[in-house]
Coordinates of C-alpha atoms and ligand atoms in Angstrom, one line a residue:
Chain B
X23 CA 19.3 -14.5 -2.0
X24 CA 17.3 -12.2 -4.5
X25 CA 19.3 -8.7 -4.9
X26 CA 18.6 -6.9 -8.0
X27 CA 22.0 -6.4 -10.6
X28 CA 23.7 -2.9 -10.2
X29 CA 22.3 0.4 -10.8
X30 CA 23.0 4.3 -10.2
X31 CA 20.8 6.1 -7.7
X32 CA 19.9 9.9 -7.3
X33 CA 17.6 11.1 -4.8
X34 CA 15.6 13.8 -6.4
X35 CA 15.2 17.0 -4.1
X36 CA 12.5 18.2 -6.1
X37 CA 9.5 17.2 -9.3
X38 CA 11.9 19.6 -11.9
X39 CA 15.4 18.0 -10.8
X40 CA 13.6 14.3 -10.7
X41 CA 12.3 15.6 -14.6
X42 CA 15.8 16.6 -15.5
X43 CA 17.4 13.3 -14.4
X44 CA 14.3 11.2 -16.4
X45 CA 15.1 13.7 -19.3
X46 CA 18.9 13.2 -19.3
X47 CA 18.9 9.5 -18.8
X48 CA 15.9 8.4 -21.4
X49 CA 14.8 4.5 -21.0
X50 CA 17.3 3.7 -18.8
X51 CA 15.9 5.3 -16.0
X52 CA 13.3 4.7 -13.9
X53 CA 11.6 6.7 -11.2
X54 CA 11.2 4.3 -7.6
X55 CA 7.8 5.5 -5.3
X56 CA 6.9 2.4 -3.0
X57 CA 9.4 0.2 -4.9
X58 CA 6.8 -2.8 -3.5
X59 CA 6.5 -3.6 -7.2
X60 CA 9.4 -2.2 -8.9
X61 CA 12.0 -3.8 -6.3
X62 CA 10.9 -7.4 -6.9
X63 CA 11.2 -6.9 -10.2
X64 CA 14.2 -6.1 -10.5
X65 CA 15.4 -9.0 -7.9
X66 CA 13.9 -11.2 -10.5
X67 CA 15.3 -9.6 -13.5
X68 CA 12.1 -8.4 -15.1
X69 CA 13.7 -5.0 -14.9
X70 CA 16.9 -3.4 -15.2
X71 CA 16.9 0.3 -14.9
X72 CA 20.6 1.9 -14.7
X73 CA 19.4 4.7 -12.8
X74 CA 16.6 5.3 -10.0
X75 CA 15.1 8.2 -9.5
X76 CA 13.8 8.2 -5.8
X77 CA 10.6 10.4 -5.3
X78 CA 10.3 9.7 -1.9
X79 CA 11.3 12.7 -0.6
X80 CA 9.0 14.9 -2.8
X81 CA 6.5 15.3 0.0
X82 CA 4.8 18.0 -2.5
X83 CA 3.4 14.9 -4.3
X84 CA 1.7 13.7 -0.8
X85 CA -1.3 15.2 -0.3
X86 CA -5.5 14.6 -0.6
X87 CA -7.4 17.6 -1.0
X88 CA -10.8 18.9 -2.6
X89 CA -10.2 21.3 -5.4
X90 CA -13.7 22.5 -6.6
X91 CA -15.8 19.3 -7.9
X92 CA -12.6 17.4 -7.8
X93 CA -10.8 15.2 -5.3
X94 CA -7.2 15.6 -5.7
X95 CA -4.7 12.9 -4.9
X96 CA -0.9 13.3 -5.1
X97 CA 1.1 10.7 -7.0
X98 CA 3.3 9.7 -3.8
X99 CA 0.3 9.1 -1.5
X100 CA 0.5 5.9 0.5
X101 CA -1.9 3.0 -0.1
X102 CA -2.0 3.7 4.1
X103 CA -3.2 7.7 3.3
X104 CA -6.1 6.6 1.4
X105 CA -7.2 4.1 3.6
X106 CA -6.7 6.4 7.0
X107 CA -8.5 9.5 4.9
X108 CA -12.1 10.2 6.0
X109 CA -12.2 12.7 3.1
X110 CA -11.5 9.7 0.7
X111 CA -14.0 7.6 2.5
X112 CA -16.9 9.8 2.7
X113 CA -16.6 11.0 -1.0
X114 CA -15.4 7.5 -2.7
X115 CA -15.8 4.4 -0.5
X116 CA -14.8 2.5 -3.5
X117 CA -11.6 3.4 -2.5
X118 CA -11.3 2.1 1.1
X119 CA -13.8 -1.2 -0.2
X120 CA -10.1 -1.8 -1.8
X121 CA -7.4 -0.3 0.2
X122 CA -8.6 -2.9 2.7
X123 CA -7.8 -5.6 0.6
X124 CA -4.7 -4.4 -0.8
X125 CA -1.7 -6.3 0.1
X126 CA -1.0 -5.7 3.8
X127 CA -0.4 -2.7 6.5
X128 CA 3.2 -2.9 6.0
X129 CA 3.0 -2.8 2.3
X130 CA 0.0 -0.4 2.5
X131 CA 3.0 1.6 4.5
X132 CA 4.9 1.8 1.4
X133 CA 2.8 1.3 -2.1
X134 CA 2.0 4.8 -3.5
X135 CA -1.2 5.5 -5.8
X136 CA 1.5 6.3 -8.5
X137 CA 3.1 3.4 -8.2
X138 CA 0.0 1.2 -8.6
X139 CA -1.2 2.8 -11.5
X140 CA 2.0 3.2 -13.1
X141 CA 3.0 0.0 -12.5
X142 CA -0.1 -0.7 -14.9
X143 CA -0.4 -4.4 -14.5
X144 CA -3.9 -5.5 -15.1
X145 CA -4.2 -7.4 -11.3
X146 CA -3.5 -3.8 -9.5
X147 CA -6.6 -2.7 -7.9
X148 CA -6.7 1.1 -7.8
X149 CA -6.4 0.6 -11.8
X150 CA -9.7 -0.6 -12.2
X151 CA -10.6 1.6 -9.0
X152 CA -9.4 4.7 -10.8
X153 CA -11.4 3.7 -14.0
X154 CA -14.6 2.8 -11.9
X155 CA -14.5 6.8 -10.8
X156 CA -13.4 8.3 -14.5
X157 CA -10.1 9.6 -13.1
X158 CA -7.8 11.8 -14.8
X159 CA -3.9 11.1 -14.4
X160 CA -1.9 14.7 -14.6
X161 CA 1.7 14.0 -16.3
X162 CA 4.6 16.7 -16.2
X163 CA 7.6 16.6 -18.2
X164 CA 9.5 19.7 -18.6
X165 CA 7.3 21.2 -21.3
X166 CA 4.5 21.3 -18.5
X167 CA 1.4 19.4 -17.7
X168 CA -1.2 17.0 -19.6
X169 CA -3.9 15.6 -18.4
X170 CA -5.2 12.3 -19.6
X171 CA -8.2 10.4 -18.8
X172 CA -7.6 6.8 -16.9
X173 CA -9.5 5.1 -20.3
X174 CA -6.0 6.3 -22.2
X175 CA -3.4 5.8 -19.2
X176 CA -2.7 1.6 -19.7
X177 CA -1.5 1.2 -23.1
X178 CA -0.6 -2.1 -22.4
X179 CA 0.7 -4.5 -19.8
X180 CA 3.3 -2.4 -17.8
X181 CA 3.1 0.7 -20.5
X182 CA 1.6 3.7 -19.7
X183 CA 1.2 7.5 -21.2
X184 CA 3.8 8.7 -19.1
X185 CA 6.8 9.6 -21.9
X186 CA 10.8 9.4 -21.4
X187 CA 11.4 12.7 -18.8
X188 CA 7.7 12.6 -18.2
X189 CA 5.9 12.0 -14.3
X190 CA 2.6 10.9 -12.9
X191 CA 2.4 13.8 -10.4
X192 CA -1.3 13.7 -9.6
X193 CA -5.0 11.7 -10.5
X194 CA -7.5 13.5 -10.3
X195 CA -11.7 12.1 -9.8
X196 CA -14.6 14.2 -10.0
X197 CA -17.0 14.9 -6.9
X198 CA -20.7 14.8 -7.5
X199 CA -23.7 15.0 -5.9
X200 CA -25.7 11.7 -5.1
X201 CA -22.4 9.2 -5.9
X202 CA -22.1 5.8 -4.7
X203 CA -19.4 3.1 -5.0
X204 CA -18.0 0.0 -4.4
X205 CA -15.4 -2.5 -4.9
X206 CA -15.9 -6.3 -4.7
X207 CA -12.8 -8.7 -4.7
X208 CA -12.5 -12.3 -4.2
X209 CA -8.9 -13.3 -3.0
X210 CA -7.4 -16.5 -2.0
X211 CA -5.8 -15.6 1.1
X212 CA -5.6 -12.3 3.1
X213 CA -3.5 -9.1 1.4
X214 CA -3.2 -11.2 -1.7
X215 CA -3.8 -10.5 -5.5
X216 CA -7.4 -10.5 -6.7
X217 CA -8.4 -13.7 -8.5
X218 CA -10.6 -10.8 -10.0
X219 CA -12.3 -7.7 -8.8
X220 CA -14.8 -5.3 -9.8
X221 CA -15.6 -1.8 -9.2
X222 CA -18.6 0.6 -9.6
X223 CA -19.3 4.1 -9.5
X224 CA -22.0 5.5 -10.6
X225 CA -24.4 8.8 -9.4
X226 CA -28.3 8.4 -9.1
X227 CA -30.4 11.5 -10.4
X228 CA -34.2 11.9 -10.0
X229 CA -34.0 8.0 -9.7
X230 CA -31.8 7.0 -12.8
X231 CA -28.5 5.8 -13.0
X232 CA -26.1 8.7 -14.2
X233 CA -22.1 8.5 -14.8
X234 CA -21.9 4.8 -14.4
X235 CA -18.2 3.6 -14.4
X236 CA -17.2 -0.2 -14.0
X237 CA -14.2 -1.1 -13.5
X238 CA -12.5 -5.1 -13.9
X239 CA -9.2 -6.1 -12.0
X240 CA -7.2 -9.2 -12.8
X241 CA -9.4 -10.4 -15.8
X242 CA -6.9 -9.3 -18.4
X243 CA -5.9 -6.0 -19.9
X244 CA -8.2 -3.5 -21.3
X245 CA -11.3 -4.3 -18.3
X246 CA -10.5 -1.1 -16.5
X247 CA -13.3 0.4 -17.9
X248 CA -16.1 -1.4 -19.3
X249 CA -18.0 0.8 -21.8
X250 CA -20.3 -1.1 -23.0
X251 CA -21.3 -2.1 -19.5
X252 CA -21.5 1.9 -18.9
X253 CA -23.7 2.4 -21.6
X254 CA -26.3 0.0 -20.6
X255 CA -26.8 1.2 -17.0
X256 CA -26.7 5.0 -17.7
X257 CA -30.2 6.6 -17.8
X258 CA -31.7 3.2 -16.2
X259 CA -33.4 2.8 -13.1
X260 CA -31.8 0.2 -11.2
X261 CA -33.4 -3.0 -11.0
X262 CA -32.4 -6.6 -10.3
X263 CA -32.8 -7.5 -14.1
X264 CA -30.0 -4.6 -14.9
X265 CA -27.7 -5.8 -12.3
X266 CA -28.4 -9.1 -13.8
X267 CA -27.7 -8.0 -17.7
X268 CA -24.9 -5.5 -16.5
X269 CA -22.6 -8.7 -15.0
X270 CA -23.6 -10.7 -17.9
X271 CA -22.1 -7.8 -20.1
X272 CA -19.5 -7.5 -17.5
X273 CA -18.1 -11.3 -17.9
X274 CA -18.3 -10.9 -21.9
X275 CA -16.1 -8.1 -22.1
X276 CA -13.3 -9.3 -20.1
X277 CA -10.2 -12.0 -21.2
X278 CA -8.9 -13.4 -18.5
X279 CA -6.8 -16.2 -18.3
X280 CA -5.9 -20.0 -16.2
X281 CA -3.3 -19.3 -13.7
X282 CA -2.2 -20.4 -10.2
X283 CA -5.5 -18.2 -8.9
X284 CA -7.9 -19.9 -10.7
X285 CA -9.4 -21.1 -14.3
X286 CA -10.7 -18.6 -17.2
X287 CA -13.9 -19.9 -16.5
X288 CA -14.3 -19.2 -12.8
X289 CA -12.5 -15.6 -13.4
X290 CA -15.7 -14.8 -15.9
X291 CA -18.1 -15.9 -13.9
X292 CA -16.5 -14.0 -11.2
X293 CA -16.2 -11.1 -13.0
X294 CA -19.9 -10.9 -13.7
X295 CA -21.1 -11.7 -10.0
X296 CA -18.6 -9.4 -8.3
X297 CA -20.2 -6.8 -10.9
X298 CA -23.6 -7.7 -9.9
X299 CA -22.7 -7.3 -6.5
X300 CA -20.6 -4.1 -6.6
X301 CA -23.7 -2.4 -8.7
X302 CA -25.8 -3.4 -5.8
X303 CA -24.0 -1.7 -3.3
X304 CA -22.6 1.3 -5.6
X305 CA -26.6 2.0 -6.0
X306 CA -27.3 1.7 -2.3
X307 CA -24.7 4.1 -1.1
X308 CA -25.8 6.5 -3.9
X309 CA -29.7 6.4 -2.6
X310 CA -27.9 7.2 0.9
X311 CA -25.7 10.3 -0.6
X312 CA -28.7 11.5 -2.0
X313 CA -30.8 11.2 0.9
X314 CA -28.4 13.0 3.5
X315 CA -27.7 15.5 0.4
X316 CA -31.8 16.8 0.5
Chain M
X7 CA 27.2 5.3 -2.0
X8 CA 28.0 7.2 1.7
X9 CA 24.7 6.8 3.4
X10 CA 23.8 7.6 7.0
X11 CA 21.2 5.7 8.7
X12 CA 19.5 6.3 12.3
X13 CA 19.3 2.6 13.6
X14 CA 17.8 2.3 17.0
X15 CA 19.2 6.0 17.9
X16 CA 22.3 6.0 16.5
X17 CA 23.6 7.5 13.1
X18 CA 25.5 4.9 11.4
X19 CA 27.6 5.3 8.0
X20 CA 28.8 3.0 6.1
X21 CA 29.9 3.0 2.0
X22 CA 27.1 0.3 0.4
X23 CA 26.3 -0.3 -3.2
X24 CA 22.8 1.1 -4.4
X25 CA 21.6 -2.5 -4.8
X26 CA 21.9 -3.3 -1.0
X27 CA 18.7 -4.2 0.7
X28 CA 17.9 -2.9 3.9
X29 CA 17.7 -6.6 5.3
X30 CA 21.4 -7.0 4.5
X31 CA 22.6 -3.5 5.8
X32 CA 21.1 -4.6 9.2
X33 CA 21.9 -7.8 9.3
X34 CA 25.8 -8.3 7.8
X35 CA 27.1 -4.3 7.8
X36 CA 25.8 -3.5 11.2
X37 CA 25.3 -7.1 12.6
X38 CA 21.8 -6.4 14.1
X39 CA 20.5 -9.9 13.1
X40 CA 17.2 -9.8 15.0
X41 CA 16.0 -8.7 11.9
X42 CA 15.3 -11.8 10.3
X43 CA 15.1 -12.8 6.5
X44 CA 13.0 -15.4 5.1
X45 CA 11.1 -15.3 1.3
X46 CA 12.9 -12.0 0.1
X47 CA 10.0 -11.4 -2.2
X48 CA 7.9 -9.2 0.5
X49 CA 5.6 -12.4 1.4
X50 CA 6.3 -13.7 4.7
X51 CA 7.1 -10.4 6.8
X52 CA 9.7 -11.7 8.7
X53 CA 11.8 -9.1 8.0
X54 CA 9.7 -6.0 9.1
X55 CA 11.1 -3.6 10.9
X56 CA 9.9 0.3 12.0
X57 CA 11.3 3.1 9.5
X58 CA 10.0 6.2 10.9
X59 CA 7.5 4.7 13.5
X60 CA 5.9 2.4 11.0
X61 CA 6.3 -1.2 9.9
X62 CA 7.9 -1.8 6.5
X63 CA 9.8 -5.1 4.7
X64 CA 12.9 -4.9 5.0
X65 CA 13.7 -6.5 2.3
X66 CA 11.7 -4.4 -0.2
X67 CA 13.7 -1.6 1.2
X68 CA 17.4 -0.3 -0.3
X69 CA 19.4 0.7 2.4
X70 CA 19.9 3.9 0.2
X71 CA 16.4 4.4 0.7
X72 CA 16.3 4.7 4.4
X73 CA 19.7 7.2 4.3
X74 CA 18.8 10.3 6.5
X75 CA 15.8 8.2 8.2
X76 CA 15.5 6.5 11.9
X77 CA 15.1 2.8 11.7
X78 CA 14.0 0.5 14.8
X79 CA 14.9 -2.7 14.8
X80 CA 14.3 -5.5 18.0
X81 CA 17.6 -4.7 19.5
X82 CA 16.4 -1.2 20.0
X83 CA 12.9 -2.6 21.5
X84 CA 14.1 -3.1 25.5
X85 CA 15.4 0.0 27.4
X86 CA 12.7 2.3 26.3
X87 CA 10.9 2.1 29.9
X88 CA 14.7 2.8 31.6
X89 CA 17.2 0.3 31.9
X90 CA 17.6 -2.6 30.2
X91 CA 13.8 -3.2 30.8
X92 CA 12.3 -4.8 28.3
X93 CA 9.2 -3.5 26.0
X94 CA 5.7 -4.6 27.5
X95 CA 5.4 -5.9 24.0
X96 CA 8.4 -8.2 24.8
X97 CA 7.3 -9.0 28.4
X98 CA 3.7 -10.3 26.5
X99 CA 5.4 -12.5 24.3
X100 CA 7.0 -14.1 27.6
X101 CA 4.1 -14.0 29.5
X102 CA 1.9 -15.2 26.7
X103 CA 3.9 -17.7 25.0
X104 CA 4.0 -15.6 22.2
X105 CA 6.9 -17.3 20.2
X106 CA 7.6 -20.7 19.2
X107 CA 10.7 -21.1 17.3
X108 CA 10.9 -17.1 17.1
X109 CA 11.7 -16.8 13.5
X110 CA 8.7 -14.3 13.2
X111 CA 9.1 -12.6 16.4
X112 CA 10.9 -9.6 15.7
X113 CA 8.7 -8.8 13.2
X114 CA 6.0 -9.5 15.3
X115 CA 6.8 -7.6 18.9
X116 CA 7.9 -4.3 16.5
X117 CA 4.3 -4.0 14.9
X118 CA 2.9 -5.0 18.2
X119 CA 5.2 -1.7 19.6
X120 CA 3.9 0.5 15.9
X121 CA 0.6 -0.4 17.0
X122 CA 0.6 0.2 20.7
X123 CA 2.3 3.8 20.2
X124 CA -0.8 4.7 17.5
X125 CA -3.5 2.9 19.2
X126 CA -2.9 1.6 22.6
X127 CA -6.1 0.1 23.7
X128 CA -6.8 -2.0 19.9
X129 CA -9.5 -4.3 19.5
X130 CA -9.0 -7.7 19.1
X131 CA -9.6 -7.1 15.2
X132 CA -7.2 -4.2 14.9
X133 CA -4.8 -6.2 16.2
X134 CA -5.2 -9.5 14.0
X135 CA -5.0 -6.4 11.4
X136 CA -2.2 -4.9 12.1
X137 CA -0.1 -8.4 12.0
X138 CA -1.7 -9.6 9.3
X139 CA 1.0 -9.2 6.9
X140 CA 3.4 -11.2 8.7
X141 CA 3.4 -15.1 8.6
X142 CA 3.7 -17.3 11.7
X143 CA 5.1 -20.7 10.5
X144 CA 4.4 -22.1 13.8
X145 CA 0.9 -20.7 13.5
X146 CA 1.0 -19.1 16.7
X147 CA -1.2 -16.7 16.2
X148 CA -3.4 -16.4 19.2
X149 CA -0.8 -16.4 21.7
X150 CA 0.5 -14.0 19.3
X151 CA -2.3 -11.4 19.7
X152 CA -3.0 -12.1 23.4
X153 CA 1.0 -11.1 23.9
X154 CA 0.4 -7.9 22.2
X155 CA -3.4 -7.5 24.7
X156 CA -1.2 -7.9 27.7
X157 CA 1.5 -5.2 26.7
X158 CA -1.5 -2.9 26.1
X159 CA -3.2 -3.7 29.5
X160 CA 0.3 -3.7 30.9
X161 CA 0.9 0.2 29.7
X162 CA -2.5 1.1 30.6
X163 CA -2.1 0.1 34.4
X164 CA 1.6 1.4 34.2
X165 CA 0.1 5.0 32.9
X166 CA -2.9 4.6 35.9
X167 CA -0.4 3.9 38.0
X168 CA 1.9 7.2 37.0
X169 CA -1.1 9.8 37.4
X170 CA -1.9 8.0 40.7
X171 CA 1.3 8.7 42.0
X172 CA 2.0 12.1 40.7
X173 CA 6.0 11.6 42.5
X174 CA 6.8 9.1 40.3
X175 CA 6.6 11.1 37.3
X176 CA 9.2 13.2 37.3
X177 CA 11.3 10.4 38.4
X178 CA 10.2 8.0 35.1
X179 CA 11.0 11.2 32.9
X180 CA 14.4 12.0 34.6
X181 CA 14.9 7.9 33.7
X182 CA 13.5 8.3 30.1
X183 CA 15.9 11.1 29.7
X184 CA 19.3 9.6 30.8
X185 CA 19.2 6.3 28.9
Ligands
LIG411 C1 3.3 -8.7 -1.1 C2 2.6 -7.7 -2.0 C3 1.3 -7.8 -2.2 C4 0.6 -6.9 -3.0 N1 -0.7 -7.0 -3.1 C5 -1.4 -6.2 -3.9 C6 -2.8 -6.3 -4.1 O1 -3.5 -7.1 -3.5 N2 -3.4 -5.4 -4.9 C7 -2.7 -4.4 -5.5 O2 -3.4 -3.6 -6.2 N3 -1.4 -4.2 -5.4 C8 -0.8 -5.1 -4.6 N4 0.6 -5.0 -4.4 C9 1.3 -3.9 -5.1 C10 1.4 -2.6 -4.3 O3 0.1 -2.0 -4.3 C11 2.5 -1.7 -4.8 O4 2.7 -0.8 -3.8 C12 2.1 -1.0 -6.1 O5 1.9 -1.8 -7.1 C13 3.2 -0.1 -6.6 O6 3.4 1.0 -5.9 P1 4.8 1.5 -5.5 O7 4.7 2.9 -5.1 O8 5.5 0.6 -4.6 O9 5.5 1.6 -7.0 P2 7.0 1.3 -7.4 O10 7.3 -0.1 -7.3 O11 8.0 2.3 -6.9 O12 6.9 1.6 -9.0 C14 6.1 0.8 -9.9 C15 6.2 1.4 -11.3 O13 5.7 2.7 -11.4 C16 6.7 3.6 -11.8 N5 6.4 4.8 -11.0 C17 6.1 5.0 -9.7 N6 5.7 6.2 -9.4 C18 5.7 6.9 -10.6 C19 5.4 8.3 -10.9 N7 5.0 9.2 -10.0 N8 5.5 8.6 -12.2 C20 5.9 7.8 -13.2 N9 6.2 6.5 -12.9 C21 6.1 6.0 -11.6 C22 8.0 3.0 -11.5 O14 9.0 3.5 -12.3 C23 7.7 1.5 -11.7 O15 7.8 1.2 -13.1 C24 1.3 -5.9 -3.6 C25 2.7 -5.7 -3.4 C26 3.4 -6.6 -2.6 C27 4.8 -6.5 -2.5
LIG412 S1 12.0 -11.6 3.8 FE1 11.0 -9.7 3.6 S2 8.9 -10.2 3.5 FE2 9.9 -12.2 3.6
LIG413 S1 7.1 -18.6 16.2 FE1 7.8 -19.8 14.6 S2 7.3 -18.6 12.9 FE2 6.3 -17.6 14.5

């Protein structure tokens, strides 16, 4: 039997005492959400934390809600939330394209949005979701709140911008007029871990592509936003040929590797089809936004 | 650590160490061991069981975790209706040869009851949805999802039945209420 090695437990009753404990206990401790990624883990020794600060009474940090052009999404929303929320769908259906194919209800009843991004391993798929849409992660650590973009967030496999006594307590993603978006994710079984992914976002103005975001998922660090590939669509009217160029760009800029899921070959070329595809639809929707929108 | 968890209705407290998985609190502290444990690494979903209405591994859980929260387990499935009745969820997996060797069963019949309680006329879809994070070794599957139909059909004509006979409401309530 798998049971992780000992470790202290507080349950924090609020964001400033959960601060406080991070503060006071530096790198030893470690804030819990879900635990669906943290808990196994630490069964398997990747992780040892002496303390656990549990958030998952902070209902504060569980909420969805449109503030002005943004859509704001509390750090210990439910993979379940996002998929159930018609305010998610109708604004970003990039986001239920994935939640649907994220691990499994019962999972889904426990992962939290700032868990997956925290947990900032280069498979999760609301990282390259979240970079698709140009999110913003909010940190607060007792001297306040920063923001930083999503592009700044990973700083490397499981490291993140969030500091010793520091939380994710929210991610924010702009709403505009005349979005689309899509995600496209080839697994090997139901509720498993992509063999890669790919996500788009992207607004169409008087015809031309505007904001373009593209995310990657399980082809290596560093592909949750592509810039390069954002550079090419924006200010382009799509067309076959860009879709075409765009996933060639796509599987260039990506590294991943051979693993139990597949080859580094077959991960490339998926990473430029599954872009190809996502662009397709993240176009389509965006026609459709701008259509109802007039 | 003191914790206090609802199981099934009832508080229970016991001293545990942080580390203790839900699984284990169930299954050795408060000898409930319908809840089953296969893969530990929150694969198989043998281990599932309802924390505040809604499926969850149990084994992904610390028992710290669920302190202060109400946990439903198979042994507090039957009874429900009155009784020792058992669950239309339960009466499906008889009627339908839902189980084979019954290592995923629990699981199984408690996100068949989830489900039902949210949703009680699913598609055939929502169904094969809502189980899908849970592994059948037997591959049973089919039986599996026509036990959970026939619970749903069975509480549909049991709730017809009720409005068409308004006497036997207060009667079922009266019943809820004692057990
Ligand atoms: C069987 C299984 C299948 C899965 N399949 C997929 C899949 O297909 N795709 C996918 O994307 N994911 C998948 N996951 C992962 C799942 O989405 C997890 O829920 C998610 O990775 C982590 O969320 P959590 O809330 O459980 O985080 P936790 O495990 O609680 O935490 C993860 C990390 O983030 C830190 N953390 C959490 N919240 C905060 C915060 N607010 N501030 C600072 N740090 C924080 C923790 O300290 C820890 O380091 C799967 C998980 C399992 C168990
Ligand atoms: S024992 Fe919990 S999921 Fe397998
Ligand atoms: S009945 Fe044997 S595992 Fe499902």
């Amino acid at each position: 039997m798998q049971v992780p090695a000992s470790f202290d437990y507080q349950r924090a009753q609020s964001v400033d005492e959960a601060l406080e404990l991070l503060r006071r206990h530096g790198e030893e401790a470690r804030v819990v959400a879900g635990g669906h990624s943290l808990l196994p883990m630490m069964k398997l020794r990747l992780a040892g934390p002496e303390l656990l600060v549990d958030i998952n009474e902070l209902h504060e940090l569980d909420y969805i809600e449109v503030v002005g052009d943004e859509l704001r999404v509390g750090a210990l929303t439910r993979h379940r939330a996002l998929l159930e929320s018609e305010l998610v769908g109708r604004h970003f259906p990039i986001v239920h394209d994935a939640e649907k194919v994220i691990a499994d209800p019962p999972v889904r009843n426990r992962g939290t949005i700032g868990g997956s991004l925290c947990q900032a391993d280069p498979s999760e798929d609301l990282s390259a979701v979240c970079g698709a849409l140009h999110a913003r992660t909010v940190i607060r650590g007792a001297a306040g709140e920063r923001i930083v973009p999503m592009a700044d967030f990973h700083r490397g496999p499981y490291e993140t911008a969030v500091g010793v006594g520091e939380m994710l307590v929210e991610v924010r993603i702009p709403v505009r007029p005349g979005a689309g978006s899509a995600y496209e994710k080839v697994e090997r079984k139901a509720g498993d871990w992509a063999v890669a992914a790919a996500g788009v976002a992207l607004t169409l103005r008087e015809g031309r592509i505007a904001d373009a975001g593209v995310g990657l998922a399980a082809v290596g660090a560093g592909a949750l936003e592509l810039p390069a590939v954002q550079d090419l669509l924006d200010g382009r009217e799509p067309s076959e040929a860009l879709y075409e160029e765009a996933g060639r760009l796509a599987s260039e800029h990506c590294s991943p590797v051979t693993d139990s899921r597949g080859s580094a070959e077959y991960k490339r070329h998926l990473a430029g089809e599954l872009t190809r595809r996502a662009l397709r639809r993240a176009v389509a929707r965006a026609g459709a936004a701008v259509e109802r929108e007039a | 650590m003191r914790i206090t968890v609802n199981v099934n209705g009832e508080d229970h407290t016991r001293e545990v160490e942080p580390r203790h998985l839900l699984v284990r609190f169930l299954r050795d502290d408060l000898d409930l061991t319908g809840t089953h444990w296969g893969c530990d690494t929150s694969n198989c979903g043998t281990c599932v069981v309802l924390m505040d209405g809604e499926p969850v591994k149990s084994c992904t859980v610390l028992a710290v975790m669920a302190a202060g929260h109400e946990i439903r387990t198979v042994e507090g499935l039957a009874g429900t209706a009155g009784g020792d009745q058992l669950d239309p969820v339960q009466q499906g997996f008889i009627e339908e040869h839902g189980l084979q060797c019954g290592f995923c069963t629990p699981g199984m019949m408690l996100t068949g009851r989830a489900l039902l309680d949210r949703n009680p006329d699913p598609s055939e879809q929502e169904i094969r949805e809502a189980i899908s994070g849970q592994l059948c070794r037997c591959t049973g599957y089919l039986n599996i999802v026509r036990s959970i139909q026939w619970a749903a059909k069975k509480q549909a004509e049991s709730a017809a039945a009720a409005t068409a006979a308004p006497t036997a409401a207060p009667a079922a309530t009266l019943a809820g209420g004692q057990s």
